[in-house]
Amino acid sequence: MSLLLKSIIVVDLNSKYNSKKVNILINNGIIDKISSSKINLKNSNTKVIDCNGMMVSNGWFDFRTNFCDPGHEHKEDLTSGSNLASSSGFTDILLMPNTNPVLQSKNDIYYVKNKTENSLSTIHPTAAITKNTDGTQLNEILDLNEAGAVAFTDGEKELQNSDMMYKALLYIKQFDGLLINKPKDFSLSRLGIVNEGHNSTISGLKGIPNIAEEIMLNRDLSILKYSGGKLHFSGISTKSSVDIIRKAKEEGLNVTCDVSIYNLLLDDSHITNFDTNYKLDPPLRTKDDIDALIKGLEDGIIDVISSYHQPQNIENKSVEFNNAENGMISLQTFFSNILILSSKISLESLITKFTSNPRKILNIEDRSIKVGSNASMTIFDSNGSWDYTLDNNISKSFNSPWLNWSLKGKVFGVINSKKSKFNY
Amino acid sequence: MNKLNNKHLLGIKNLNYDEIDLIFNTADKFKEVLTRPIKKVPSLRHITVANIFFENSTRTKLSFELAEKRLSAEILNFSSLGSSIKKGESLLDTIKNILVMKVDIMVIRHSSPGVPQFIANNVNASVINAGDGTHEHPTQALLDAYSIKEKLGNIKNKKITIIGDIIHSRVAISNILILKKLGAKVMVCGPKTLIPKYISSLDVIVENNIKKALKWADVANVLRVQLERQKEKYFPSLREYSLYFGINNKLLKSLQKDLIIMHPGPINRGIEISSDVADSSSSIILNQVENGVAIRMAILYLLSHNIK
C-alpha cells in the first residue's frame, strides 16, 4: 500500500510538523516522507488523496467502549462495532469486559482478538478483574495478561470490596499492569439513577449523591498509597473529584483518570423530561461540575476523554425511566461533540486526550506523526457538517440523544498501519 | 381564558397561574352541580376515559371515576400491579392496546416517575397524571389548594407547612409547586432523613421541629408516611416517629391558635396524626375528598375541549 496525503494540516503536539500544512507519503504502513514541498512519487500505484482543508492527527483511541459481544449481539457486536469505530475516526478501542459471559479467560481474549484481527481499528480487550465482575474473587490475571488483555477492570461494575481492591492492585503490579475502576460507592448509590440535586427533587427520580463517587476515589487512593501500583479512574463526574485527583497527582501517586464526553457537554436538566437516552452512569451532573471538569482537562488533571459508548436496544430504553438501562451510543458523534468543546479548550490539546494520553497510560507504542512511525492517523474536517439520522447511524443500536441533530465536524478517513478507509 | 394550554395534565410544573384559576372557577361550577338532586351533566357524553392504575389507589380512583360518571363519559377501568409486565408485555404495548379501543383521555397512575410523560409522548390521547411514583400528583395538589382557598378565602401570603415523609411524596412536590405559584409561604417539616437535601431549591423553608412548624403555620398538610415506598430504613421506628412528628390534640392545644389540618389520605391513624385530630373541627380532610370530585370534573371537562 502506498498513499499520499496532499496538503493536510498536522494536529499533533508531539510532532514537529504540528500546525503545518504538509504532504505525507505512507508506504507499507510506515510514514515514509513528510514534506511541505511537493513529493515526487516513484511508485505509480500510489493512491493520491487531496486533503486540502483537512487535518490529520495521531489515530484516535477510545478508552471506554462496550461492544456487547458475546452475549448481547443484538445491541452491537465486534464486527458492527469495529466498523463503527473506524468510520468514526478511531484506530484503537479499549474494550470493556461487560459481555455475557464476561471477558475473563484467555479464550475470551482470543475470541475478541481473532474476531477483530482483520478490522481496521485495533480492538484492545480489557479483562474482568474479578470473576463474573462480582467483586469477590480475582481472575487469572497473569494468564490474561499473557493472552493480551491490556488492562484489568470490572468495567461497568464498581469494585466495592476494599480488600479485593488492595489485592488486585498488588497482583497487577507484578507486571506493571493497569487497574481501571469506576468510582461509585454502592451503598450510597444503589437506588439512585440520576444526579442528586434540584432536578432529581422536582422529577422525583432517586438521586446519586456526589459523595458516592468521591468517597470511592478517596478510598481507592488510600489503598493505592498503601499497595502501590497503577490505577486509572474511569468516568469521574463531579467538581470535588477533580480536586481529589489534583491532590493525589500532586502527591505523586500513580493515578490517571478519564471523563466521558457526555459529562463535559450535558447537565442534569435534561432528565426532567424523562428521556431515557439521558439515563447514564455516571449520571449527568450540574453546570458547576461541567465547568470544573473542563478546567481539570485544561490543567492536565483529567488525562483522557472517553466515549462511554454503551449500546442499548429499544426494548431497554423505550420503557419507564426507572426500568431503563444506562448508557448512550457515542462513537459516531464523538468528534462533533469534541468540536463543541473546542470553543473552550484548543482542539490540539483536546486531541491529546484521545490520542497520545491513552497510549501513554496503557504503555502502547506512541504513533505520533513523524517519519519512520507506524502510520496511525485520523483525517478529519472540522468545518464540515452532517445530519445525524437513523439512516446514517452505524451502530446496531440508536440510543443517542443527538439523533436528528445537525452536527459539525466530519471524519474523512483513518489509516492504521497497512489498512486504511476513507469516507467519501 | 377558557381552556388549558396543554393537551395533558402531567404536573403542576406545566400549569400557569391563569390555568390554575380557570380550573378553580370551573370546579366552583361543578361543585354547584354536585348539590343538585340530579348530579350529572352531559358534557363528556362523547368522550371515553380510561382509568389506568398500575399502583394501588382507593380514593383517587373512586374520585376520578365518579367525576367521569357525573360528566357522562364512557369509562374503561384497568388496574394492574405490573401484571402485564410480569407476562412480558411492555408498558407501551399495554397502553397502545388500550388506546386502539378509541380512548380519548387516559388517567394514569404508576409507581415510576415520568410514566405519564412517557405515555403522553407516545400516544394521541390526553393524559392525566393521577400520581407517578415520587414525582407529581397534580390533581391532589389542585384539590388541596382549592380546599385551602375555600377555607381561607385566598392563598397569597398564607403560611402552609407540609409535614412528614417529604422524600417519598409526590403530593409534597406538587403542593409546593402550586402553593408557590399561588403566592403562599411554604415550609416542609419532618425528620431530616425524610427531607430531600435539595428541597430548599424549591424556595421552601425547612424545619425539623414540629411544634415550631405548627406555631408558624396557618395550615398543616400532614403527609402519610409512605411505608410501602421505603425500600430502606429512613427512621428508627414508627413509635419514635409518632412521638416526635405525630400530631395529636395535646400538641394542637398547646399552640393556642387556630390551625387547619389537612391530609391527602389514606391516614395511618396514630402515626402521623391521631384520631382526635383527624376527626376534629380543625380538620378539612373530608372536604378535600369532596372537592376532589369537583376538581377532577373541572380538569376532565377542560381537557376535553382540546380533543378534536
Tab-separated table of C-alpha atoms in Angstrom, chain A:
chain	number	residue	atom	x	y	z
A	1	MET	CA	0.000	0.000	0.000
A	2	SER	CA	1.269	3.410	-0.929
A	3	LEU	CA	-0.660	6.534	-0.019
A	4	LEU	CA	-0.006	10.217	-0.491
A	5	LEU	CA	-1.972	12.692	1.608
A	6	LYS	CA	-1.721	16.041	-0.135
A	7	SER	CA	-1.917	19.432	1.572
A	8	ILE	CA	-3.005	18.329	5.001
A	9	ILE	CA	-2.601	20.224	8.283
A	10	VAL	CA	-0.981	18.255	11.109
A	11	VAL	CA	-2.586	18.493	14.543
A	12	ASP	CA	-0.202	16.650	16.814
A	13	LEU	CA	1.525	18.351	19.726
A	14	ASN	CA	4.179	15.613	19.732
A	15	SER	CA	5.104	16.151	16.102
A	16	LYS	CA	7.477	18.783	14.801
A	17	TYR	CA	5.028	19.290	11.934
A	18	ASN	CA	2.256	20.397	14.266
A	19	SER	CA	0.080	23.123	12.667
A	20	LYS	CA	1.958	22.824	9.380
A	21	LYS	CA	0.414	22.094	6.028
A	22	VAL	CA	2.358	19.163	4.554
A	23	ASN	CA	2.293	16.245	2.146
A	24	ILE	CA	2.601	12.821	3.774
A	25	LEU	CA	3.727	9.704	1.954
A	26	ILE	CA	2.949	6.347	3.548
A	27	ASN	CA	4.489	3.136	2.243
A	28	ASN	CA	3.536	-0.275	3.597
A	29	GLY	CA	2.078	1.210	6.712
A	30	ILE	CA	5.145	3.296	7.576
A	31	ILE	CA	5.390	7.063	7.254
A	32	ASP	CA	7.977	7.435	4.541
A	33	LYS	CA	8.125	11.159	3.918
A	34	ILE	CA	6.661	14.331	5.328
A	35	SER	CA	7.313	17.498	3.425
A	36	SER	CA	5.845	20.912	2.923
A	37	SER	CA	7.004	20.835	-0.672
A	38	LYS	CA	5.915	18.524	-3.427
A	39	ILE	CA	6.770	14.850	-3.009
A	40	ASN	CA	7.795	13.114	-6.217
A	41	LEU	CA	6.242	9.698	-6.479
A	42	LYS	CA	8.369	6.754	-7.501
A	43	ASN	CA	5.549	4.285	-7.273
A	44	SER	CA	2.875	4.818	-9.925
A	45	ASN	CA	0.408	2.795	-7.846
A	46	THR	CA	0.430	5.353	-5.074
A	47	LYS	CA	-3.052	6.453	-4.192
A	48	VAL	CA	-3.108	10.247	-4.052
A	49	ILE	CA	-5.674	11.882	-1.813
A	50	ASP	CA	-6.235	15.594	-1.967
A	51	CYS	CA	-6.744	16.648	1.648
A	52	ASN	CA	-6.896	20.385	1.177
A	53	GLY	CA	-8.697	21.973	4.111
A	54	MET	CA	-8.411	18.834	6.209
A	55	MET	CA	-6.415	17.976	9.272
A	56	VAL	CA	-4.609	14.862	10.388
A	57	SER	CA	-3.825	13.703	13.867
A	58	ASN	CA	-2.470	10.625	15.507
A	59	GLY	CA	-5.130	7.888	15.268
A	60	TRP	CA	-7.890	8.297	17.837
A	61	PHE	CA	-8.023	5.985	20.828
A	62	ASP	CA	-11.208	5.443	22.785
A	63	PHE	CA	-10.677	4.483	26.390
A	64	ARG	CA	-14.091	3.099	27.225
A	65	THR	CA	-16.197	1.203	24.728
A	66	ASN	CA	-18.772	-1.550	25.040
A	67	PHE	CA	-19.348	-3.789	22.029
A	68	CYS	CA	-21.631	-6.236	23.859
A	69	ASP	CA	-20.155	-9.304	22.146
A	70	PRO	CA	-20.541	-12.081	23.193
A	71	GLY	CA	-23.988	-12.152	24.749
A	72	HIS	CA	-25.741	-9.022	23.604
A	73	GLU	CA	-25.034	-9.061	19.889
A	74	HIS	CA	-28.457	-7.566	19.211
A	75	LYS	CA	-27.105	-4.296	20.643
A	76	GLU	CA	-23.690	-4.307	18.989
A	77	ASP	CA	-21.124	-6.915	18.029
A	78	LEU	CA	-17.429	-6.912	17.340
A	79	THR	CA	-17.967	-6.584	13.579
A	80	SER	CA	-20.510	-3.757	13.708
A	81	GLY	CA	-18.534	-2.118	16.494
A	82	SER	CA	-15.213	-2.263	14.652
A	83	ASN	CA	-16.818	-0.818	11.563
A	84	LEU	CA	-18.400	1.919	13.676
A	85	ALA	CA	-15.046	2.666	15.304
A	86	SER	CA	-13.132	3.092	12.058
A	87	SER	CA	-15.939	5.102	10.431
A	88	SER	CA	-15.924	7.384	13.458
A	89	GLY	CA	-12.186	8.028	13.293
A	90	PHE	CA	-10.916	5.567	15.890
A	91	THR	CA	-7.864	3.462	15.099
A	92	ASP	CA	-7.889	1.989	18.620
A	93	ILE	CA	-10.557	0.911	21.054
A	94	LEU	CA	-10.257	-0.138	24.674
A	95	LEU	CA	-12.970	-2.721	25.080
A	96	MET	CA	-14.825	-3.150	28.371
A	97	PRO	CA	-15.285	-6.729	29.619
A	98	ASN	CA	-19.015	-6.460	30.432
A	99	THR	CA	-20.233	-9.052	27.990
A	100	ASN	CA	-22.073	-12.279	28.689
A	101	PRO	CA	-20.063	-14.239	29.669
A	102	VAL	CA	-17.706	-11.502	30.799
A	103	LEU	CA	-14.218	-11.333	29.275
A	104	GLN	CA	-12.267	-13.249	31.916
A	105	SER	CA	-10.455	-16.200	30.390
A	106	LYS	CA	-7.738	-16.364	27.782
A	107	ASN	CA	-10.294	-17.908	25.424
A	108	ASP	CA	-12.421	-14.795	25.785
A	109	ILE	CA	-9.432	-12.615	24.937
A	110	TYR	CA	-8.549	-14.789	21.934
A	111	TYR	CA	-12.161	-14.617	20.792
A	112	VAL	CA	-12.047	-10.819	20.693
A	113	LYS	CA	-8.647	-10.759	19.059
A	114	ASN	CA	-9.465	-13.370	16.434
A	115	LYS	CA	-12.760	-11.829	15.558
A	116	THR	CA	-11.265	-8.375	15.089
A	117	GLU	CA	-7.982	-9.446	13.539
A	118	ASN	CA	-8.924	-8.087	10.121
A	119	SER	CA	-10.646	-4.958	11.406
A	120	LEU	CA	-9.115	-1.653	10.535
A	121	SER	CA	-9.336	-0.462	14.124
A	122	THR	CA	-7.289	-2.309	16.704
A	123	ILE	CA	-9.535	-3.603	19.454
A	124	HIS	CA	-7.672	-3.851	22.757
A	125	PRO	CA	-9.579	-6.079	25.148
A	126	THR	CA	-9.584	-5.495	28.888
A	127	ALA	CA	-10.359	-8.389	31.178
A	128	ALA	CA	-12.512	-8.506	34.266
A	129	ILE	CA	-10.511	-8.139	37.431
A	130	THR	CA	-12.860	-10.371	39.418
A	131	LYS	CA	-14.779	-13.480	38.492
A	132	ASN	CA	-18.000	-12.504	36.725
A	133	THR	CA	-17.279	-8.931	37.847
A	134	ASP	CA	-18.920	-9.767	41.154
A	135	GLY	CA	-16.029	-8.346	43.165
A	136	THR	CA	-15.207	-11.374	45.300
A	137	GLN	CA	-12.505	-13.469	43.601
A	138	LEU	CA	-9.595	-12.466	41.376
A	139	ASN	CA	-9.485	-13.807	37.829
A	140	GLU	CA	-6.347	-15.450	36.427
A	141	ILE	CA	-4.740	-12.129	35.793
A	142	LEU	CA	-1.227	-13.264	34.864
A	143	ASP	CA	-2.629	-15.635	32.282
A	144	LEU	CA	-4.989	-12.976	30.923
A	145	ASN	CA	-2.126	-10.526	30.669
A	146	GLU	CA	-0.142	-13.081	28.721
A	147	ALA	CA	-3.117	-13.635	26.417
A	148	GLY	CA	-3.256	-9.962	25.560
A	149	ALA	CA	-5.629	-8.228	27.964
A	150	VAL	CA	-4.217	-4.693	28.090
A	151	ALA	CA	-5.819	-3.594	31.369
A	152	PHE	CA	-7.999	-5.002	34.126
A	153	THR	CA	-11.354	-3.676	35.198
A	154	ASP	CA	-14.804	-4.772	36.217
A	155	GLY	CA	-15.957	-2.162	33.715
A	156	GLU	CA	-19.486	-1.011	34.389
A	157	LYS	CA	-19.357	-2.707	37.800
A	158	GLU	CA	-17.502	-0.884	40.531
A	159	LEU	CA	-15.095	-2.757	42.760
A	160	GLN	CA	-16.742	-2.366	46.174
A	161	ASN	CA	-14.675	-4.621	48.388
A	162	SER	CA	-11.628	-2.766	49.756
A	163	ASP	CA	-9.604	-5.903	50.329
A	164	MET	CA	-10.222	-7.021	46.757
A	165	MET	CA	-9.090	-3.619	45.514
A	166	TYR	CA	-5.918	-3.907	47.555
A	167	LYS	CA	-5.142	-7.410	46.322
A	168	ALA	CA	-5.930	-6.527	42.723
A	169	LEU	CA	-3.527	-3.584	42.778
A	170	LEU	CA	-0.792	-5.688	44.348
A	171	TYR	CA	-1.269	-8.562	41.939
A	172	ILE	CA	-1.312	-6.442	38.832
A	173	LYS	CA	1.794	-4.626	39.998
A	174	GLN	CA	3.744	-7.834	39.260
A	175	PHE	CA	3.740	-6.913	35.586
A	176	ASP	CA	3.273	-3.173	35.910
A	177	GLY	CA	-0.311	-3.572	34.725
A	178	LEU	CA	-3.150	-1.094	34.920
A	179	LEU	CA	-6.239	-1.374	37.062
A	180	ILE	CA	-9.258	0.655	35.989
A	181	ASN	CA	-12.073	1.351	38.433
A	182	LYS	CA	-15.271	3.281	38.090
A	183	PRO	CA	-15.593	5.123	41.380
A	184	LYS	CA	-19.016	4.648	42.942
A	185	ASP	CA	-19.951	3.602	46.436
A	186	PHE	CA	-22.769	1.118	46.148
A	187	SER	CA	-24.484	1.679	49.494
A	188	LEU	CA	-24.829	5.396	48.785
A	189	SER	CA	-25.951	4.965	45.210
A	190	ARG	CA	-27.724	1.669	44.886
A	191	LEU	CA	-31.238	3.030	44.383
A	192	GLY	CA	-30.097	6.210	42.670
A	193	ILE	CA	-30.428	6.694	38.940
A	194	VAL	CA	-29.730	10.399	38.348
A	195	ASN	CA	-27.653	13.154	39.887
A	196	GLU	CA	-28.936	14.211	43.309
A	197	GLY	CA	-29.889	17.875	43.115
A	198	HIS	CA	-32.664	20.283	42.215
A	199	ASN	CA	-33.604	18.301	39.117
A	200	SER	CA	-33.847	14.956	40.896
A	201	THR	CA	-36.017	16.653	43.527
A	202	ILE	CA	-38.585	18.033	41.091
A	203	SER	CA	-38.599	14.963	38.893
A	204	GLY	CA	-38.971	12.534	41.788
A	205	LEU	CA	-36.117	10.413	40.477
A	206	LYS	CA	-33.853	8.986	43.126
A	207	GLY	CA	-30.556	10.835	43.223
A	208	ILE	CA	-26.976	9.620	43.361
A	209	PRO	CA	-25.071	11.982	45.659
A	210	ASN	CA	-21.674	13.303	44.586
A	211	ILE	CA	-20.138	11.741	47.660
A	212	ALA	CA	-20.860	8.255	46.289
A	213	GLU	CA	-18.138	8.963	43.736
A	214	GLU	CA	-15.858	10.987	45.958
A	215	ILE	CA	-15.788	8.532	48.854
A	216	MET	CA	-14.728	5.789	46.477
A	217	LEU	CA	-11.989	7.955	44.958
A	218	ASN	CA	-10.627	8.656	48.407
A	219	ARG	CA	-10.818	5.006	49.405
A	220	ASP	CA	-9.069	3.810	46.258
A	221	LEU	CA	-6.360	6.434	46.600
A	222	SER	CA	-5.697	5.407	50.193
A	223	ILE	CA	-5.357	1.818	49.060
A	224	LEU	CA	-3.133	2.840	46.148
A	225	LYS	CA	-0.870	4.693	48.542
A	226	TYR	CA	-0.578	1.534	50.630
A	227	SER	CA	-0.250	-1.043	47.864
A	228	GLY	CA	1.491	0.841	45.078
A	229	GLY	CA	0.572	0.008	41.510
A	230	LYS	CA	-1.121	1.846	38.703
A	231	LEU	CA	-4.692	2.986	38.941
A	232	HIS	CA	-6.971	4.683	36.448
A	233	PHE	CA	-10.366	6.097	37.384
A	234	SER	CA	-12.920	5.842	34.674
A	235	GLY	CA	-15.761	8.319	34.409
A	236	ILE	CA	-15.177	10.946	37.041
A	237	SER	CA	-18.038	13.387	37.010
A	238	THR	CA	-18.004	15.832	39.912
A	239	LYS	CA	-16.209	19.013	40.825
A	240	SER	CA	-14.755	17.578	44.024
A	241	SER	CA	-13.493	14.513	42.155
A	242	VAL	CA	-11.277	16.798	40.090
A	243	ASP	CA	-9.884	18.321	43.290
A	244	ILE	CA	-9.279	14.903	44.838
A	245	ILE	CA	-7.323	13.728	41.810
A	246	ARG	CA	-5.453	17.007	41.570
A	247	LYS	CA	-4.237	16.472	45.131
A	248	ALA	CA	-3.342	12.833	44.514
A	249	LYS	CA	-1.297	13.774	41.459
A	250	GLU	CA	0.460	16.494	43.413
A	251	GLU	CA	1.369	13.854	45.992
A	252	GLY	CA	2.942	11.843	43.213
A	253	LEU	CA	0.535	8.907	43.183
A	254	ASN	CA	0.481	6.814	40.040
A	255	VAL	CA	-3.058	7.719	39.117
A	256	THR	CA	-4.812	8.817	35.938
A	257	CYS	CA	-8.438	9.386	35.048
A	258	ASP	CA	-10.892	9.896	32.262
A	259	VAL	CA	-14.161	11.707	31.808
A	260	SER	CA	-16.969	10.734	29.480
A	261	ILE	CA	-17.664	13.092	26.617
A	262	TYR	CA	-21.283	13.459	27.725
A	263	ASN	CA	-20.326	14.638	31.206
A	264	LEU	CA	-18.481	17.524	29.559
A	265	LEU	CA	-21.429	18.696	27.486
A	266	LEU	CA	-24.731	17.833	29.091
A	267	ASP	CA	-26.114	18.727	32.507
A	268	ASP	CA	-28.823	17.066	34.565
A	269	SER	CA	-31.579	19.458	33.485
A	270	HIS	CA	-32.060	17.019	30.587
A	271	ILE	CA	-33.583	14.386	32.857
A	272	THR	CA	-36.670	16.419	33.696
A	273	ASN	CA	-38.425	15.245	30.536
A	274	PHE	CA	-37.722	11.635	31.479
A	275	ASP	CA	-35.945	10.933	28.190
A	276	THR	CA	-34.196	7.641	28.894
A	277	ASN	CA	-31.350	8.483	26.498
A	278	TYR	CA	-30.134	10.674	29.348
A	279	LYS	CA	-30.194	7.821	31.856
A	280	LEU	CA	-26.481	7.347	32.209
A	281	ASP	CA	-23.913	6.089	34.662
A	282	PRO	CA	-22.082	8.212	35.752
A	283	PRO	CA	-25.152	10.436	35.694
A	284	LEU	CA	-25.345	13.879	34.121
A	285	ARG	CA	-24.260	16.378	36.765
A	286	THR	CA	-24.593	20.156	37.106
A	287	LYS	CA	-23.180	23.092	35.139
A	288	ASP	CA	-20.724	23.697	38.001
A	289	ASP	CA	-19.412	20.165	37.669
A	290	ILE	CA	-19.041	20.601	33.913
A	291	ASP	CA	-17.010	23.783	34.400
A	292	ALA	CA	-14.737	22.042	36.900
A	293	LEU	CA	-14.258	19.039	34.618
A	294	ILE	CA	-13.290	21.310	31.734
A	295	LYS	CA	-10.849	23.135	33.979
A	296	GLY	CA	-9.476	19.722	35.023
A	297	LEU	CA	-8.885	18.859	31.367
A	298	GLU	CA	-7.089	22.145	30.767
A	299	ASP	CA	-4.881	21.666	33.804
A	300	GLY	CA	-3.979	18.119	32.838
A	301	ILE	CA	-5.692	16.649	35.905
A	302	ILE	CA	-8.010	14.694	33.617
A	303	ASP	CA	-5.912	12.705	31.187
A	304	VAL	CA	-8.449	11.207	28.835
A	305	ILE	CA	-11.834	11.913	27.261
A	306	SER	CA	-13.665	8.692	26.538
A	307	SER	CA	-16.767	7.990	24.509
A	308	TYR	CA	-18.541	5.746	27.031
A	309	HIS	CA	-20.147	4.039	24.062
A	310	GLN	CA	-22.848	1.841	25.551
A	311	PRO	CA	-25.403	0.497	23.097
A	312	GLN	CA	-28.884	-0.425	24.326
A	313	ASN	CA	-31.728	-1.886	22.327
A	314	ILE	CA	-35.018	-0.028	22.172
A	315	GLU	CA	-36.740	-2.532	24.456
A	316	ASN	CA	-34.349	-1.428	27.203
A	317	LYS	CA	-34.814	2.273	26.557
A	318	SER	CA	-38.417	2.795	25.490
A	319	VAL	CA	-39.681	1.957	28.975
A	320	GLU	CA	-40.318	3.584	32.351
A	321	PHE	CA	-37.307	5.729	33.350
A	322	ASN	CA	-36.757	3.610	36.460
A	323	ASN	CA	-36.599	0.441	34.370
A	324	ALA	CA	-34.448	1.765	31.516
A	325	GLU	CA	-30.851	0.617	31.133
A	326	ASN	CA	-27.980	3.087	31.395
A	327	GLY	CA	-25.911	4.436	28.558
A	328	MET	CA	-25.805	6.061	25.167
A	329	ILE	CA	-24.041	5.278	21.932
A	330	SER	CA	-21.400	7.881	21.343
A	331	LEU	CA	-18.593	6.882	18.977
A	332	GLN	CA	-20.150	8.289	15.816
A	333	THR	CA	-20.904	11.657	17.398
A	334	PHE	CA	-17.665	11.824	19.395
A	335	PHE	CA	-15.766	14.182	17.128
A	336	SER	CA	-18.740	16.505	16.683
A	337	ASN	CA	-19.039	16.623	20.453
A	338	ILE	CA	-15.336	17.405	20.768
A	339	LEU	CA	-15.799	20.315	18.390
A	340	ILE	CA	-18.479	21.768	20.677
A	341	LEU	CA	-15.877	21.641	23.455
A	342	SER	CA	-13.228	23.249	21.276
A	343	SER	CA	-14.851	26.621	21.900
A	344	LYS	CA	-13.437	26.284	25.440
A	345	ILE	CA	-10.211	24.280	25.007
A	346	SER	CA	-7.972	24.259	21.935
A	347	LEU	CA	-8.597	21.385	19.555
A	348	GLU	CA	-4.964	20.307	19.556
A	349	SER	CA	-4.917	19.988	23.303
A	350	LEU	CA	-8.277	18.137	23.280
A	351	ILE	CA	-6.889	15.700	20.736
A	352	THR	CA	-4.078	14.606	23.072
A	353	LYS	CA	-6.817	13.364	25.411
A	354	PHE	CA	-7.827	10.685	22.924
A	355	THR	CA	-4.569	10.051	21.101
A	356	SER	CA	-1.255	10.216	22.956
A	357	ASN	CA	-2.533	10.155	26.559
A	358	PRO	CA	-4.445	6.848	26.391
A	359	ARG	CA	-1.448	5.192	24.712
A	360	LYS	CA	0.864	6.536	27.382
A	361	ILE	CA	-1.363	5.204	30.175
A	362	LEU	CA	-1.535	1.756	28.579
A	363	ASN	CA	2.132	1.677	27.571
A	364	ILE	CA	1.174	1.284	23.944
A	365	GLU	CA	3.590	2.455	21.252
A	366	ASP	CA	3.328	6.163	20.579
A	367	ARG	CA	2.475	6.755	16.964
A	368	SER	CA	2.857	10.468	16.547
A	369	ILE	CA	3.288	11.825	13.068
A	370	LYS	CA	6.954	11.528	12.203
A	371	VAL	CA	8.990	9.796	9.522
A	372	GLY	CA	9.580	6.155	10.329
A	373	SER	CA	6.486	5.842	12.553
A	374	ASN	CA	3.922	3.166	12.025
A	375	ALA	CA	1.073	5.058	10.406
A	376	SER	CA	-1.816	5.631	12.754
A	377	MET	CA	-3.816	8.586	11.607
A	378	THR	CA	-7.226	10.109	11.609
A	379	ILE	CA	-8.085	12.592	8.883
A	380	PHE	CA	-10.893	14.976	9.614
A	381	ASP	CA	-12.580	18.157	8.574
A	382	SER	CA	-13.606	20.388	11.447
A	383	ASN	CA	-15.748	22.634	9.256
A	384	GLY	CA	-17.885	20.050	7.552
A	385	SER	CA	-21.356	19.396	8.889
A	386	TRP	CA	-23.750	16.497	8.732
A	387	ASP	CA	-27.206	15.454	9.877
A	388	TYR	CA	-27.209	12.511	12.233
A	389	THR	CA	-30.218	10.375	11.337
A	390	LEU	CA	-31.455	6.834	11.759
A	391	ASP	CA	-30.450	6.218	8.143
A	392	ASN	CA	-26.779	7.056	8.603
A	393	ASN	CA	-26.466	5.712	12.154
A	394	ILE	CA	-23.820	2.987	12.027
A	395	SER	CA	-24.255	1.304	15.401
A	396	LYS	CA	-26.743	-1.548	15.710
A	397	SER	CA	-28.418	0.498	18.439
A	398	PHE	CA	-29.729	4.035	18.304
A	399	ASN	CA	-29.851	5.203	21.902
A	400	SER	CA	-28.394	8.627	21.256
A	401	PRO	CA	-29.842	11.989	22.266
A	402	TRP	CA	-28.017	13.517	19.288
A	403	LEU	CA	-30.163	11.716	16.711
A	404	ASN	CA	-31.787	14.173	14.310
A	405	TRP	CA	-29.308	16.884	15.240
A	406	SER	CA	-27.284	18.747	12.700
A	407	LEU	CA	-23.671	18.303	13.802
A	408	LYS	CA	-20.378	19.898	12.900
A	409	GLY	CA	-17.177	18.053	12.037
A	410	LYS	CA	-16.642	15.131	9.745
A	411	VAL	CA	-14.262	12.230	9.832
A	412	PHE	CA	-12.702	11.841	6.426
A	413	GLY	CA	-10.614	8.736	6.925
A	414	VAL	CA	-8.396	6.578	9.090
A	415	ILE	CA	-5.100	4.829	8.487
A	416	ASN	CA	-3.932	2.064	10.793
A	417	SER	CA	-0.637	0.526	9.627
A	418	LYS	CA	-1.373	-1.091	6.289
A	419	LYS	CA	-5.111	-0.630	6.462
A	420	SER	CA	-6.990	2.492	5.570
A	421	LYS	CA	-10.509	3.660	4.958
A	422	PHE	CA	-11.878	6.871	3.533
A	423	ASN	CA	-15.446	8.055	3.918
A	424	TYR	CA	-16.054	9.660	0.568
